[in-house]
GROMACS .gro file of C-alpha atoms in nm:
model
  423
    1MET     CA    1 -17.801 -14.452 -10.284
    2ASP     CA    2 -17.511 -14.319 -10.497
    3ILE     CA    3 -17.315 -14.217 -10.187
    4ILE     CA    4 -17.351 -14.561 -10.028
    5SER     CA    5 -17.237 -14.747 -10.341
    6SER     CA    6 -16.960 -14.497 -10.422
    7TYR     CA    7 -16.809 -14.478 -10.074
    8SER     CA    8 -16.903 -14.817  -9.928
    9LEU     CA    9 -16.552 -14.913  -9.814
   10LEU     CA   10 -16.480 -14.569  -9.670
   11LEU     CA   11 -16.808 -14.563  -9.474
   12ILE     CA   12 -16.752 -14.912  -9.329
   13GLY     CA   13 -16.390 -14.819  -9.246
   14MET     CA   14 -16.500 -14.503  -9.063
   15ALA     CA   15 -16.768 -14.693  -8.873
   16ALA     CA   16 -16.514 -14.962  -8.774
   17VAL     CA   17 -16.260 -14.707  -8.646
   18PHE     CA   18 -16.521 -14.507  -8.452
   19GLY     CA   19 -16.686 -14.830  -8.328
   20PHE     CA   20 -16.349 -14.937  -8.188
   21PHE     CA   21 -16.313 -14.589  -8.030
   22MET     CA   22 -16.658 -14.624  -7.868
   23ALA     CA   23 -16.570 -14.976  -7.740
   24TRP     CA   24 -16.248 -14.827  -7.602
   25GLY     CA   25 -16.464 -14.576  -7.411
   26VAL     CA   26 -16.687 -14.857  -7.279
   27GLY     CA   27 -16.375 -15.032  -7.147
   28ALA     CA   28 -16.229 -14.716  -6.994
   29ASN     CA   29 -16.550 -14.619  -6.816
   30ASP     CA   30 -16.795 -14.902  -6.766
   31VAL     CA   31 -16.555 -15.176  -6.662
   32ALA     CA   32 -16.524 -15.009  -6.322
   33ASN     CA   33 -16.875 -15.143  -6.257
   34ALA     CA   34 -16.735 -15.492  -6.231
   35MET     CA   35 -16.401 -15.416  -6.067
   36GLY     CA   36 -16.428 -15.087  -5.873
   37THR     CA   37 -16.561 -15.236  -5.551
   38SER     CA   38 -16.304 -15.520  -5.556
   39VAL     CA   39 -16.017 -15.269  -5.581
   40GLY     CA   40 -16.167 -15.026  -5.329
   41SER     CA   41 -16.210 -15.300  -5.069
   42LYS     CA   42 -15.851 -15.425  -5.128
   43ALA     CA   43 -15.979 -15.767  -5.240
   44LEU     CA   44 -15.777 -15.711  -5.561
   45THR     CA   45 -15.493 -15.480  -5.660
   46ILE     CA   46 -15.557 -15.250  -5.955
   47LYS     CA   47 -15.329 -15.462  -6.177
   48GLN     CA   48 -15.502 -15.788  -6.080
   49ALA     CA   49 -15.843 -15.629  -6.141
   50ILE     CA   50 -15.742 -15.505  -6.486
   51VAL     CA   51 -15.602 -15.846  -6.589
   52ILE     CA   52 -15.913 -16.033  -6.462
   53ALA     CA   53 -16.149 -15.781  -6.622
   54MET     CA   54 -15.963 -15.799  -6.954
   55ILE     CA   55 -16.008 -16.176  -6.964
   56PHE     CA   56 -16.374 -16.187  -6.862
   57GLU     CA   57 -16.488 -15.873  -7.046
   58PHE     CA   58 -16.334 -15.999  -7.371
   59ALA     CA   59 -16.480 -16.348  -7.315
   60GLY     CA   60 -16.825 -16.198  -7.257
   61ALA     CA   61 -16.802 -15.966  -7.557
   62TYR     CA   62 -16.663 -16.225  -7.797
   63LEU     CA   63 -16.844 -16.542  -7.684
   64ALA     CA   64 -17.178 -16.393  -7.586
   65GLY     CA   65 -17.189 -16.051  -7.752
   66GLY     CA   66 -17.470 -16.128  -7.995
   67GLU     CA   67 -17.541 -16.320  -8.314
   68VAL     CA   68 -17.774 -16.044  -8.428
   69THR     CA   69 -17.826 -15.696  -8.296
   70ASN     CA   70 -18.103 -15.442  -8.348
   71THR     CA   71 -18.022 -15.207  -8.633
   72VAL     CA   72 -18.135 -14.911  -8.424
   73ARG     CA   73 -18.011 -14.955  -8.069
   74LYS     CA   74 -18.291 -14.993  -7.808
   75GLY     CA   75 -18.555 -14.895  -8.066
   76ILE     CA   76 -18.493 -14.532  -7.972
   77ILE     CA   77 -18.554 -14.398  -8.327
   78ASP     CA   78 -18.793 -14.501  -8.605
   79SER     CA   79 -18.600 -14.634  -8.906
   80ALA     CA   80 -18.897 -14.559  -9.139
   81TYR     CA   81 -18.777 -14.198  -9.154
   82PHE     CA   82 -18.451 -14.313  -9.318
   83VAL     CA   83 -18.585 -14.547  -9.588
   84ASP     CA   84 -18.569 -14.282  -9.864
   85GLN     CA   85 -18.227 -14.153  -9.751
   86PRO     CA   86 -18.040 -14.446  -9.593
   87GLU     CA   87 -17.714 -14.252  -9.613
   88LEU     CA   88 -17.850 -14.027  -9.334
   89LEU     CA   89 -17.878 -14.330  -9.104
   90VAL     CA   90 -17.520 -14.428  -9.195
   91PHE     CA   91 -17.389 -14.074  -9.128
   92GLY     CA   92 -17.592 -14.059  -8.807
   93MET     CA   93 -17.464 -14.386  -8.664
   94ILE     CA   94 -17.102 -14.296  -8.749
   95SER     CA   95 -17.156 -13.955  -8.581
   96ALA     CA   96 -17.315 -14.120  -8.276
   97LEU     CA   97 -17.020 -14.358  -8.231
   98LEU     CA   98 -16.768 -14.074  -8.256
   99ALA     CA   99 -16.968 -13.847  -8.020
  100ALA     CA  100 -17.023 -14.117  -7.756
  101GLY     CA  101 -16.657 -14.220  -7.782
  102PHE     CA  102 -16.536 -13.864  -7.721
  103TRP     CA  103 -16.772 -13.813  -7.426
  104LEU     CA  104 -16.664 -14.141  -7.264
  105MET     CA  105 -16.296 -14.055  -7.311
  106PHE     CA  106 -16.351 -13.713  -7.149
  107ALA     CA  107 -16.555 -13.856  -6.859
  108SER     CA  108 -16.308 -14.141  -6.801
  109TYR     CA  109 -16.015 -13.898  -6.791
  110LEU     CA  110 -16.196 -13.705  -6.514
  111GLY     CA  111 -16.284 -14.030  -6.334
  112TRP     CA  112 -16.661 -13.984  -6.381
  113PRO     CA  113 -16.859 -14.310  -6.395
  114VAL     CA  114 -17.116 -14.224  -6.663
  115SER     CA  115 -17.349 -14.452  -6.856
  116THR     CA  116 -17.222 -14.587  -7.189
  117THR     CA  117 -17.580 -14.686  -7.277
  118HIS     CA  118 -17.704 -14.331  -7.217
  119SER     CA  119 -17.405 -14.187  -7.406
  120ILE     CA  120 -17.495 -14.372  -7.727
  121ILE     CA  121 -17.870 -14.314  -7.679
  122GLY     CA  122 -17.812 -13.938  -7.639
  123ALA     CA  123 -17.595 -13.934  -7.951
  124ILE     CA  124 -17.852 -14.126  -8.160
  125VAL     CA  125 -18.139 -13.904  -8.037
  126GLY     CA  126 -17.936 -13.590  -8.121
  127PHE     CA  127 -17.864 -13.657  -8.487
  128SER     CA  128 -18.210 -13.803  -8.550
  129ALA     CA  129 -18.413 -13.526  -8.382
  130VAL     CA  130 -18.218 -13.230  -8.525
  131GLY     CA  131 -18.077 -13.378  -8.846
  132VAL     CA  132 -18.384 -13.570  -8.963
  133SER     CA  133 -18.711 -13.508  -8.774
  134MET     CA  134 -18.830 -13.466  -8.416
  135GLU     CA  135 -19.096 -13.728  -8.493
  136SER     CA  136 -18.826 -13.986  -8.576
  137VAL     CA  137 -18.741 -14.018  -8.204
  138GLN     CA  138 -18.944 -14.243  -7.973
  139TRP     CA  139 -18.969 -13.981  -7.698
  140ALA     CA  140 -19.152 -14.211  -7.455
  141LYS     CA  141 -18.846 -14.438  -7.450
  142VAL     CA  142 -18.618 -14.140  -7.392
  143GLY     CA  143 -18.842 -14.045  -7.097
  144GLY     CA  144 -18.795 -14.396  -6.959
  145VAL     CA  145 -18.417 -14.351  -6.977
  146VAL     CA  146 -18.435 -14.021  -6.786
  147GLY     CA  147 -18.665 -14.182  -6.526
  148SER     CA  148 -18.412 -14.457  -6.471
  149TRP     CA  149 -18.161 -14.198  -6.338
  150VAL     CA  150 -18.361 -14.198  -6.015
  151VAL     CA  151 -18.526 -14.541  -6.013
  152THR     CA  152 -18.219 -14.757  -6.085
  153PRO     CA  153 -17.981 -14.620  -5.815
  154ALA     CA  154 -18.269 -14.613  -5.564
  155ILE     CA  155 -18.352 -14.983  -5.617
  156SER     CA  156 -17.989 -15.102  -5.608
  157GLY     CA  157 -17.909 -14.876  -5.311
  158PHE     CA  158 -18.201 -15.017  -5.112
  159ILE     CA  159 -18.102 -15.378  -5.192
  160ALA     CA  160 -17.736 -15.309  -5.099
  161TYR     CA  161 -17.849 -15.152  -4.772
  162LEU     CA  162 -18.054 -15.463  -4.687
  163ILE     CA  163 -17.774 -15.708  -4.777
  164PHE     CA  164 -17.514 -15.513  -4.579
  165MET     CA  165 -17.738 -15.468  -4.274
  166SER     CA  166 -17.827 -15.838  -4.273
  167ALA     CA  167 -17.454 -15.928  -4.270
  168GLN     CA  168 -17.401 -15.674  -3.994
  169LYS     CA  169 -17.678 -15.818  -3.777
  170LEU     CA  170 -17.613 -16.188  -3.847
  171ILE     CA  171 -17.231 -16.184  -3.838
  172PHE     CA  172 -17.046 -15.867  -3.738
  173ASP     CA  173 -17.258 -15.760  -3.439
  174ARG     CA  174 -17.233 -16.104  -3.274
  175SER     CA  175 -16.986 -16.202  -3.002
  176ASN     CA  176 -16.855 -16.490  -3.219
  177PRO     CA  177 -16.840 -16.339  -3.572
  178LEU     CA  178 -16.626 -16.619  -3.715
  179GLU     CA  179 -16.867 -16.893  -3.608
  180MET     CA  180 -17.158 -16.690  -3.744
  181ALA     CA  181 -16.970 -16.641  -4.072
  182LYS     CA  182 -16.925 -17.018  -4.105
  183ARG     CA  183 -17.300 -17.056  -4.054
  184TYR     CA  184 -17.435 -16.776  -4.275
  185VAL     CA  185 -17.176 -16.703  -4.546
  186PRO     CA  186 -17.270 -17.017  -4.747
  187PHE     CA  187 -17.621 -16.871  -4.778
  188TYR     CA  188 -17.474 -16.547  -4.916
  189MET     CA  189 -17.264 -16.757  -5.153
  190GLY     CA  190 -17.573 -16.946  -5.270
  191LEU     CA  191 -17.761 -16.617  -5.320
  192ALA     CA  192 -17.466 -16.479  -5.518
  193GLY     CA  193 -17.457 -16.796  -5.730
  194PHE     CA  194 -17.830 -16.762  -5.800
  195VAL     CA  195 -17.819 -16.395  -5.899
  196ILE     CA  196 -17.496 -16.412  -6.099
  197SER     CA  197 -17.611 -16.718  -6.297
  198LEU     CA  198 -17.939 -16.536  -6.372
  199VAL     CA  199 -17.746 -16.229  -6.493
  200THR     CA  200 -17.529 -16.450  -6.714
  201ILE     CA  201 -17.827 -16.648  -6.848
  202LYS     CA  202 -18.038 -16.338  -6.917
  203LYS     CA  203 -17.766 -16.102  -7.035
  204GLY     CA  204 -17.509 -16.336  -7.182
  205LEU     CA  205 -17.604 -16.683  -7.290
  206LYS     CA  206 -17.907 -16.589  -7.502
  207HIS     CA  207 -17.664 -16.445  -7.755
  208VAL     CA  208 -17.484 -16.778  -7.794
  209GLY     CA  209 -17.802 -16.954  -7.898
  210LEU     CA  210 -17.885 -17.071  -7.543
  211ASP     CA  211 -18.202 -16.865  -7.512
  212LEU     CA  212 -18.354 -17.038  -7.210
  213GLY     CA  213 -18.715 -16.976  -7.116
  214SER     CA  214 -18.788 -16.796  -6.787
  215LEU     CA  215 -18.874 -17.112  -6.593
  216GLU     CA  216 -18.575 -17.302  -6.736
  217GLY     CA  217 -18.345 -17.011  -6.654
  218TYR     CA  218 -18.465 -16.994  -6.292
  219LEU     CA  219 -18.431 -17.372  -6.249
  220TRP     CA  220 -18.071 -17.358  -6.374
  221ALA     CA  221 -17.999 -17.063  -6.143
  222ILE     CA  222 -18.145 -17.251  -5.843
  223ALA     CA  223 -17.931 -17.556  -5.929
  224VAL     CA  224 -17.618 -17.337  -5.951
  225ALA     CA  225 -17.709 -17.170  -5.619
  226PHE     CA  226 -17.743 -17.509  -5.448
  227VAL     CA  227 -17.405 -17.630  -5.583
  228VAL     CA  228 -17.235 -17.304  -5.478
  229PHE     CA  229 -17.395 -17.330  -5.131
  230ILE     CA  230 -17.258 -17.685  -5.082
  231ILE     CA  231 -16.911 -17.592  -5.210
  232GLY     CA  232 -16.912 -17.284  -4.985
  233LYS     CA  233 -17.017 -17.487  -4.683
  234ILE     CA  234 -16.733 -17.738  -4.738
  235ALA     CA  235 -16.472 -17.470  -4.816
  236ILE     CA  236 -16.553 -17.255  -4.510
  237LYS     CA  237 -16.558 -17.558  -4.279
  238ARG     CA  238 -16.201 -17.634  -4.391
  239LEU     CA  239 -16.074 -17.285  -4.310
  240LYS     CA  240 -15.855 -17.298  -3.999
  241PHE     CA  241 -15.863 -16.993  -3.774
  242ASN     CA  242 -15.728 -16.964  -3.423
  243PRO     CA  243 -16.026 -16.935  -3.183
  244SER     CA  244 -15.804 -16.762  -2.924
  245ASP     CA  245 -15.748 -16.464  -3.157
  246ASP     CA  246 -15.895 -16.134  -3.042
  247ILE     CA  247 -16.225 -16.006  -3.189
  248ASP     CA  248 -16.050 -15.772  -3.437
  249MET     CA  249 -15.865 -16.067  -3.587
  250HIS     CA  250 -16.196 -16.251  -3.619
  251TYR     CA  251 -16.338 -15.956  -3.813
  252THR     CA  252 -16.032 -15.959  -4.039
  253ASN     CA  253 -16.078 -16.329  -4.109
  254VAL     CA  254 -16.448 -16.282  -4.188
  255GLU     CA  255 -16.357 -16.006  -4.434
  256LYS     CA  256 -16.108 -16.245  -4.601
  257VAL     CA  257 -16.397 -16.486  -4.666
  258PHE     CA  258 -16.603 -16.206  -4.823
  259ALA     CA  259 -16.302 -16.098  -5.031
  260VAL     CA  260 -16.284 -16.438  -5.202
  261LEU     CA  261 -16.659 -16.430  -5.264
  262MET     CA  262 -16.635 -16.084  -5.412
  263VAL     CA  263 -16.369 -16.175  -5.666
  264VAL     CA  264 -16.603 -16.447  -5.800
  265THR     CA  265 -16.897 -16.205  -5.832
  266ALA     CA  266 -16.669 -15.949  -6.001
  267CYS     CA  267 -16.559 -16.203  -6.265
  268ALA     CA  268 -16.917 -16.301  -6.343
  269MET     CA  269 -17.027 -15.937  -6.360
  270ALA     CA  270 -16.741 -15.861  -6.600
  271PHE     CA  271 -16.851 -16.147  -6.829
  272ALA     CA  272 -17.216 -16.036  -6.819
  273HIS     CA  273 -17.114 -15.672  -6.877
  274GLY     CA  274 -16.895 -15.759  -7.174
  275SER     CA  275 -17.174 -15.962  -7.333
  276ASN     CA  276 -17.433 -15.689  -7.282
  277ASP     CA  277 -17.264 -15.351  -7.320
  278VAL     CA  278 -17.042 -15.433  -7.617
  279ALA     CA  279 -17.367 -15.382  -7.810
  280ASN     CA  280 -17.344 -15.008  -7.734
  281ALA     CA  281 -17.041 -14.998  -7.962
  282ILE     CA  282 -17.121 -15.270  -8.216
  283GLY     CA  283 -17.495 -15.196  -8.252
  284PRO     CA  284 -17.448 -14.876  -8.455
  285LEU     CA  285 -17.147 -15.031  -8.632
  286ALA     CA  286 -17.356 -15.336  -8.730
  287ALA     CA  287 -17.627 -15.100  -8.857
  288VAL     CA  288 -17.379 -14.919  -9.084
  289VAL     CA  289 -17.231 -15.245  -9.217
  290SER     CA  290 -17.581 -15.384  -9.281
  291VAL     CA  291 -17.710 -15.076  -9.464
  292VAL     CA  292 -17.394 -15.030  -9.673
  293THR     CA  293 -17.350 -15.397  -9.774
  294SER     CA  294 -17.718 -15.426  -9.869
  295GLY     CA  295 -17.692 -15.119 -10.093
  296GLY     CA  296 -17.913 -14.899  -9.874
  297ASP     CA  297 -18.173 -15.149  -9.752
  298ILE     CA  298 -18.262 -15.090  -9.383
  299ALA     CA  299 -18.348 -15.419  -9.211
  300SER     CA  300 -18.492 -15.440  -8.858
  301LYS     CA  301 -18.217 -15.686  -8.762
  302ALA     CA  302 -17.855 -15.669  -8.872
  303GLN     CA  303 -17.650 -15.986  -8.909
  304LEU     CA  304 -17.307 -15.936  -8.760
  305ALA     CA  305 -17.001 -15.956  -8.981
  306TRP     CA  306 -16.739 -16.196  -8.838
  307TRP     CA  307 -16.495 -15.918  -8.746
  308VAL     CA  308 -16.734 -15.694  -8.552
  309LEU     CA  309 -16.738 -15.881  -8.217
  310PRO     CA  310 -16.359 -15.924  -8.187
  311LEU     CA  311 -16.321 -15.553  -8.274
  312GLY     CA  312 -16.558 -15.462  -7.988
  313GLY     CA  313 -16.391 -15.701  -7.745
  314ILE     CA  314 -16.039 -15.576  -7.822
  315GLY     CA  315 -16.161 -15.215  -7.796
  316ILE     CA  316 -16.306 -15.276  -7.447
  317VAL     CA  317 -15.984 -15.438  -7.327
  318ALA     CA  318 -15.767 -15.157  -7.470
  319GLY     CA  319 -15.976 -14.884  -7.304
  320LEU     CA  320 -15.970 -15.065  -6.971
  321ALA     CA  321 -15.593 -15.113  -6.978
  322MET     CA  322 -15.518 -14.754  -7.082
  323LEU     CA  323 -15.762 -14.543  -6.882
  324GLY     CA  324 -15.977 -14.776  -6.667
  325LYS     CA  325 -15.806 -14.712  -6.335
  326ARG     CA  326 -15.939 -14.356  -6.300
  327VAL     CA  327 -16.306 -14.459  -6.284
  328ILE     CA  328 -16.217 -14.768  -6.077
  329ALA     CA  329 -16.062 -14.529  -5.821
  330THR     CA  330 -16.381 -14.318  -5.807
  331ILE     CA  331 -16.610 -14.618  -5.754
  332GLY     CA  332 -16.372 -14.799  -5.519
  333ASN     CA  333 -16.240 -14.516  -5.303
  334GLY     CA  334 -16.412 -14.190  -5.390
  335ILE     CA  335 -16.772 -14.243  -5.274
  336THR     CA  336 -16.726 -14.420  -4.940
  337HIS     CA  337 -16.477 -14.645  -4.759
  338LEU     CA  338 -16.528 -15.004  -4.872
  339THR     CA  339 -16.440 -15.334  -4.703
  340PRO     CA  340 -16.486 -15.674  -4.875
  341SER     CA  341 -16.823 -15.730  -4.701
  342ARG     CA  342 -16.950 -15.386  -4.806
  343GLY     CA  343 -16.815 -15.430  -5.158
  344PHE     CA  344 -16.981 -15.771  -5.182
  345ALA     CA  345 -17.314 -15.621  -5.073
  346ALA     CA  346 -17.285 -15.353  -5.342
  347GLU     CA  347 -17.181 -15.598  -5.615
  348LEU     CA  348 -17.461 -15.844  -5.532
  349ALA     CA  349 -17.719 -15.563  -5.514
  350ALA     CA  350 -17.609 -15.433  -5.856
  351ALA     CA  351 -17.640 -15.781  -6.007
  352THR     CA  352 -17.984 -15.829  -5.848
  353THR     CA  353 -18.103 -15.496  -5.990
  354VAL     CA  354 -17.981 -15.596  -6.339
  355VAL     CA  355 -18.188 -15.916  -6.313
  356LEU     CA  356 -18.498 -15.725  -6.194
  357ALA     CA  357 -18.458 -15.466  -6.470
  358SER     CA  358 -18.411 -15.720  -6.749
  359GLY     CA  359 -18.725 -15.900  -6.629
  360THR     CA  360 -18.937 -15.583  -6.630
  361GLY     CA  361 -18.785 -15.413  -6.937
  362LEU     CA  362 -18.668 -15.110  -6.734
  363PRO     CA  363 -18.400 -14.918  -6.927
  364ILE     CA  364 -18.098 -14.958  -6.706
  365SER     CA  365 -17.744 -14.833  -6.673
  366THR     CA  366 -17.504 -15.074  -6.504
  367THR     CA  367 -17.298 -14.771  -6.393
  368GLN     CA  368 -17.589 -14.605  -6.216
  369THR     CA  369 -17.687 -14.939  -6.065
  370LEU     CA  370 -17.347 -14.991  -5.906
  371VAL     CA  371 -17.306 -14.629  -5.791
  372GLY     CA  372 -17.651 -14.655  -5.625
  373ALA     CA  373 -17.546 -14.978  -5.454
  374VAL     CA  374 -17.223 -14.824  -5.321
  375LEU     CA  375 -17.427 -14.525  -5.195
  376GLY     CA  376 -17.665 -14.768  -5.021
  377VAL     CA  377 -17.377 -14.937  -4.840
  378GLY     CA  378 -17.238 -14.598  -4.740
  379MET     CA  379 -17.579 -14.479  -4.614
  380ALA     CA  380 -17.595 -14.784  -4.385
  381ARG     CA  381 -17.315 -14.617  -4.190
  382GLY     CA  382 -17.475 -14.272  -4.198
  383ILE     CA  383 -17.459 -13.976  -4.438
  384ALA     CA  384 -17.118 -13.873  -4.294
  385ALA     CA  385 -16.968 -14.190  -4.446
  386LEU     CA  386 -17.032 -14.053  -4.797
  387ASN     CA  387 -16.807 -13.811  -4.986
  388LEU     CA  388 -17.086 -13.577  -5.096
  389GLY     CA  389 -16.856 -13.377  -5.327
  390VAL     CA  390 -16.781 -13.688  -5.534
  391VAL     CA  391 -17.150 -13.789  -5.531
  392ARG     CA  392 -17.248 -13.441  -5.658
  393ASN     CA  393 -16.999 -13.461  -5.947
  394ILE     CA  394 -17.126 -13.807  -6.043
  395VAL     CA  395 -17.491 -13.695  -6.050
  396ILE     CA  396 -17.402 -13.386  -6.260
  397SER     CA  397 -17.210 -13.608  -6.506
  398TRP     CA  398 -17.520 -13.834  -6.542
  399VAL     CA  399 -17.744 -13.538  -6.623
  400VAL     CA  400 -17.493 -13.397  -6.873
  401THR     CA  401 -17.437 -13.730  -7.056
  402LEU     CA  402 -17.751 -13.728  -7.280
  403PRO     CA  403 -17.719 -13.365  -7.400
  404ALA     CA  404 -17.337 -13.391  -7.436
  405GLY     CA  405 -17.371 -13.696  -7.661
  406ALA     CA  406 -17.653 -13.531  -7.855
  407ILE     CA  407 -17.474 -13.199  -7.919
  408MET     CA  408 -17.150 -13.362  -8.039
  409SER     CA  409 -17.344 -13.607  -8.255
  410ILE     CA  410 -17.536 -13.323  -8.426
  411ILE     CA  411 -17.209 -13.139  -8.501
  412PHE     CA  412 -17.042 -13.450  -8.647
  413PHE     CA  413 -17.359 -13.535  -8.844
  414TYR     CA  414 -17.359 -13.198  -9.023
  415ILE     CA  415 -16.982 -13.219  -9.082
  416LEU     CA  416 -17.026 -13.557  -9.251
  417LYS     CA  417 -17.317 -13.429  -9.463
  418ALA     CA  418 -17.099 -13.137  -9.575
  419ILE     CA  419 -16.799 -13.362  -9.654
  420PHE     CA  420 -17.010 -13.596  -9.868
  421GLY     CA  421 -17.210 -13.308 -10.025
  422VAL     CA  422 -17.554 -13.412  -9.895
  423ASP     CA  423 -17.817 -13.140  -9.854
   0.00000   0.00000   0.00000
């Protein structure tokens, strides 16, 4: 207790700096989930994508980033083991933020799309298992995280494959693709409206106090889908294309329609991502602030200080602006060649998987979801359409993320204990 009362300002200051660093890493790495496919398919330039993502990620993080957050992120460790020595939880969370931040900076520099959620989970597991007790870790939940490495990309890849193949059969393989696009694209727009509004309702709005019940949420999503369908129908009917153009020009015009649709889904995904994944940075920070300001009392929920959410939002935006384009390039160009229709299929599949996962409680990484979806779109054109070297590097980086976060966190944890003279 003496350490917490004696060094309260220093501990909160360290947590704030390292929390900002972790949020910076989230921006540099995870934001490619929302924008990578848009850039890769040429629907947006890299500068446009970064500006749009900065606006919507910050809006999601600040407006819908959470009134309260769990003291121990994802319930991955048991806080009962820290009641007698709350300073160990404070040291551990500071170490976890620093470790996850370093790993995300390293991965982003190399252009690896890794999971920010798994980075912080690995870091928290590391300091708790080695620095406190193996029993303090909920190993069943860690097993669920490891299982999601296979399950999540497989689900999103399968959904992306189905969406892309349906567009291929209904629109691109027909003799009059433009007419077919006018008929079927509004349905895709309605489906996108439904899924994206569900993602926003489930992942975003509950933090603003609009915690809608399941039935209410679905009814709102259906209403949004219907409105989007009608708007899409009217907008596409107004598009003027020359029917005498050759078939290649028709394909180009159809892709232009999908490009507009994709920018909308990318904005909504950025908002939902900002609202959800900012917690990876501010969860441990909120835990430190809560424990320190209460004089060592560990509560199950931590009320957020007013400055925590803006700190996380600004950190995400800074990381995206400074280093985000490397991971965007990997997602957009490295795995397979993307067009707007393929990118839309991947984006919509990723959003659908997020909805399915949040409904079933499956531990999910938005990064792995989107990479799986892009792989699914590539597989629709055959294995030769995939850059297997890039895919191999991505998979290796996923496997390394948990232990890398854990090892660095353990090192920082013992350094902090030594600095503050704790046995």
